[in-house]
PDB file of C-alpha atoms in Angstrom:
ATOM      1  CA  MET A 361       0.000   0.000   0.000  1.00  0.00           C
ATOM      2  CA  ILE A 362       2.225   2.722  -1.286  1.00  0.00           C
ATOM      3  CA  ARG A 363      -0.442   5.231  -2.307  1.00  0.00           C
ATOM      4  CA  PRO A 364      -2.249   7.206   0.421  1.00  0.00           C
ATOM      5  CA  GLU A 365      -5.646   6.478  -1.176  1.00  0.00           C
ATOM      6  CA  ASP A 366      -5.075   2.764  -0.716  1.00  0.00           C
ATOM      7  CA  GLN A 367      -4.097   3.265   2.940  1.00  0.00           C
ATOM      8  CA  LEU A 368      -7.227   5.296   3.626  1.00  0.00           C
ATOM      9  CA  ARG A 369      -9.401   2.814   1.770  1.00  0.00           C
ATOM     10  CA  HIS A 370      -8.133  -0.015   3.980  1.00  0.00           C
ATOM     11  CA  GLY A 371      -8.795   1.865   7.199  1.00  0.00           C
ATOM     12  CA  HIS A 372      -5.296   3.098   8.003  1.00  0.00           C
ATOM     13  CA  ILE A 373      -5.413   6.720   9.128  1.00  0.00           C
ATOM     14  CA  PRO A 374      -2.040   8.494   8.824  1.00  0.00           C
ATOM     15  CA  ALA A 375      -1.061  10.430  11.952  1.00  0.00           C
ATOM     16  CA  ASP A 376      -0.595  13.692  10.056  1.00  0.00           C
ATOM     17  CA  LEU A 377      -4.301  13.699   9.127  1.00  0.00           C
ATOM     18  CA  ILE A 378      -5.475  13.476  12.745  1.00  0.00           C
ATOM     19  CA  PRO A 379      -5.643  16.838  14.531  1.00  0.00           C
ATOM     20  CA  PRO A 380      -3.581  17.016  17.753  1.00  0.00           C
ATOM     21  CA  GLY A 381      -5.491  16.011  20.869  1.00  0.00           C
ATOM     22  CA  THR A 382      -8.037  13.847  18.981  1.00  0.00           C
ATOM     23  CA  ASP A 383      -8.662  10.224  19.862  1.00  0.00           C
ATOM     24  CA  PRO A 384      -7.778   8.187  16.715  1.00  0.00           C
ATOM     25  CA  ARG A 385     -10.598   5.759  17.532  1.00  0.00           C
ATOM     26  CA  SER A 386     -13.188   8.534  17.098  1.00  0.00           C
ATOM     27  CA  VAL A 387     -12.000   9.599  13.653  1.00  0.00           C
ATOM     28  CA  VAL A 388     -14.269   8.615  10.764  1.00  0.00           C
ATOM     29  CA  ILE A 389     -13.119   8.836   7.174  1.00  0.00           C
ATOM     30  CA  VAL A 390     -15.844   9.266   4.572  1.00  0.00           C
ATOM     31  CA  HIS A 391     -15.068   7.957   1.112  1.00  0.00           C
ATOM     32  CA  THR A 392     -16.729   9.341  -1.997  1.00  0.00           C
ATOM     33  CA  THR A 393     -17.929   6.945  -4.645  1.00  0.00           C
ATOM     34  CA  PRO A 394     -15.979   6.928  -7.902  1.00  0.00           C
ATOM     35  CA  ARG A 395     -17.589   8.886 -10.723  1.00  0.00           C
ATOM     36  CA  SER A 396     -19.565   6.886 -13.245  1.00  0.00           C
ATOM     37  CA  TRP A 397     -19.023   7.906 -16.850  1.00  0.00           C
ATOM     38  CA  THR A 398     -21.833   5.735 -18.200  1.00  0.00           C
ATOM     39  CA  GLY A 399     -24.450   8.501 -18.313  1.00  0.00           C
ATOM     40  CA  PRO A 400     -22.388  11.125 -20.160  1.00  0.00           C
ATOM     41  CA  LEU A 401     -21.034   8.558 -22.627  1.00  0.00           C
ATOM     42  CA  VAL A 402     -24.518   7.229 -23.401  1.00  0.00           C
ATOM     43  CA  LEU A 403     -25.762  10.806 -23.847  1.00  0.00           C
ATOM     44  CA  ILE A 404     -22.959  11.581 -26.321  1.00  0.00           C
ATOM     45  CA  LEU A 405     -23.634   8.335 -28.200  1.00  0.00           C
ATOM     46  CA  VAL A 406     -27.378   9.008 -28.440  1.00  0.00           C
ATOM     47  CA  ALA A 407     -26.796  12.604 -29.575  1.00  0.00           C
ATOM     48  CA  THR A 408     -24.313  11.479 -32.239  1.00  0.00           C
ATOM     49  CA  VAL A 409     -26.676   8.804 -33.556  1.00  0.00           C
ATOM     50  CA  GLY A 410     -29.545  11.310 -33.557  1.00  0.00           C
ATOM     51  CA  ILE A 411     -27.591  13.925 -35.492  1.00  0.00           C
ATOM     52  CA  CYS A 412     -26.388  11.333 -38.020  1.00  0.00           C
ATOM     53  CA  GLY A 413     -29.959  10.073 -38.449  1.00  0.00           C
ATOM     54  CA  LEU A 414     -31.232  13.613 -38.971  1.00  0.00           C
ATOM     55  CA  VAL A 415     -28.560  14.303 -41.606  1.00  0.00           C
ATOM     56  CA  TYR A 416     -29.388  11.003 -43.341  1.00  0.00           C
ATOM     57  CA  LEU A 417     -33.140  11.691 -43.423  1.00  0.00           C
ATOM     58  CA  THR A 418     -32.594  15.271 -44.608  1.00  0.00           C
ATOM     59  CA  THR A 419     -30.332  14.048 -47.414  1.00  0.00           C
ATOM     60  CA  ILE A 420     -32.915  11.478 -48.521  1.00  0.00           C
ATOM     61  CA  ALA A 421     -35.682  14.113 -48.465  1.00  0.00           C
ATOM     62  CA  VAL A 422     -33.639  16.591 -50.535  1.00  0.00           C
ATOM     63  CA  LEU A 423     -32.667  13.916 -53.064  1.00  0.00           C
ATOM     64  CA  SER A 424     -36.306  12.854 -53.364  1.00  0.00           C
ATOM     65  CA  LEU A 425     -37.347  16.453 -54.002  1.00  0.00           C
ATOM     66  CA  VAL A 426     -34.628  16.839 -56.655  1.00  0.00           C
ATOM     67  CA  GLN A 427     -35.817  13.651 -58.343  1.00  0.00           C
ATOM     68  CA  VAL A 428     -39.427  14.866 -58.333  1.00  0.00           C
ATOM     69  CA  ALA A 429     -38.320  18.229 -59.747  1.00  0.00           C
ATOM     70  CA  ALA A 430     -36.321  16.528 -62.529  1.00  0.00           C
ATOM     71  CA  THR A 431     -39.243  14.281 -63.422  1.00  0.00           C
ATOM     72  CA  THR A 432     -41.627  17.240 -63.460  1.00  0.00           C
ATOM     73  CA  ALA A 433     -39.252  19.282 -65.635  1.00  0.00           C
ATOM     74  CA  THR A 434     -38.965  16.410 -68.122  1.00  0.00           C
ATOM     75  CA  ALA A 435     -42.754  16.023 -68.248  1.00  0.00           C
ATOM     76  CA  ILE A 436     -43.292  19.759 -68.750  1.00  0.00           C
ATOM     77  CA  LYS A 437     -40.626  19.876 -71.471  1.00  0.00           C
ATOM     78  CA  ALA A 438     -42.357  17.059 -73.292  1.00  0.00           C
ATOM     79  CA  ALA A 439     -45.829  18.591 -72.819  1.00  0.00           C
ATOM     80  CA  ILE A 440     -45.081  22.211 -73.874  1.00  0.00           C
ATOM     81  CA  PRO A 441     -45.355  21.630 -77.638  1.00  0.00           C
ATOM     82  CA  THR A 442     -48.653  19.824 -77.147  1.00  0.00           C
ATOM     83  CA  LEU A 443     -50.002  22.508 -74.833  1.00  0.00           C
ATOM     84  CA  ILE A 444     -49.004  25.349 -77.157  1.00  0.00           C
ATOM     85  CA  GLY A 445     -50.394  23.517 -80.139  1.00  0.00           C
ATOM     86  CA  GLY A 446     -47.541  23.961 -82.535  1.00  0.00           C
ATOM     87  CA  GLY A 447     -46.413  20.387 -82.799  1.00  0.00           C
ATOM     88  CA  GLY A 448     -42.867  21.347 -81.904  1.00  0.00           C
ATOM     89  CA  LEU A 449     -42.594  24.310 -84.264  1.00  0.00           C
ATOM     90  CA  ILE A 450     -42.286  26.792 -81.421  1.00  0.00           C
ATOM     91  CA  THR A 451     -39.077  26.967 -79.434  1.00  0.00           C
ATOM     92  CA  LEU A 452     -38.190  29.086 -76.490  1.00  0.00           C
ATOM     93  CA  ALA A 453     -35.087  31.256 -76.768  1.00  0.00           C
ATOM     94  CA  LEU A 454     -33.362  33.727 -74.522  1.00  0.00           C
ATOM     95  CA  LYS A 455     -32.070  36.903 -76.128  1.00  0.00           C
ATOM     96  CA  VAL A 456     -28.789  38.147 -74.742  1.00  0.00           C
ATOM     97  CA  PRO A 457     -27.762  41.707 -75.552  1.00  0.00           C
ATOM     98  CA  LYS A 458     -24.535  42.063 -77.475  1.00  0.00           C
ATOM     99  CA  ALA A 459     -21.538  43.555 -75.780  1.00  0.00           C
ATOM    100  CA  PRO A 460     -20.821  47.111 -76.928  1.00  0.00           C
ATOM    101  CA  SER A 461     -18.047  47.204 -79.514  1.00  0.00           C
ATOM    102  CA  LYS A 462     -15.118  49.563 -79.162  1.00  0.00           C
TER     103      LYS A 462
END
């Protein structure tokens, strides 16, 4: 028993811890229980799993929305000539102004 904690744990009370004039038989040493790390570790694990699950579900939702948007855009692109009634003779174009020449 080299360490003082071990001596105290086994009931040995070092003389320098007893105040002068005190009966050593009346001294009581109270030990604190060792800290349990189970609760904080479980909390960190649950929070990590929850955040990863939230990121996963958000990613799936965004990818689903992108897929729906792509499908809708393809359907609209195919339906525009029919809706306009030109049989594909009408095209949409974007006019870009020319850069001023020097």
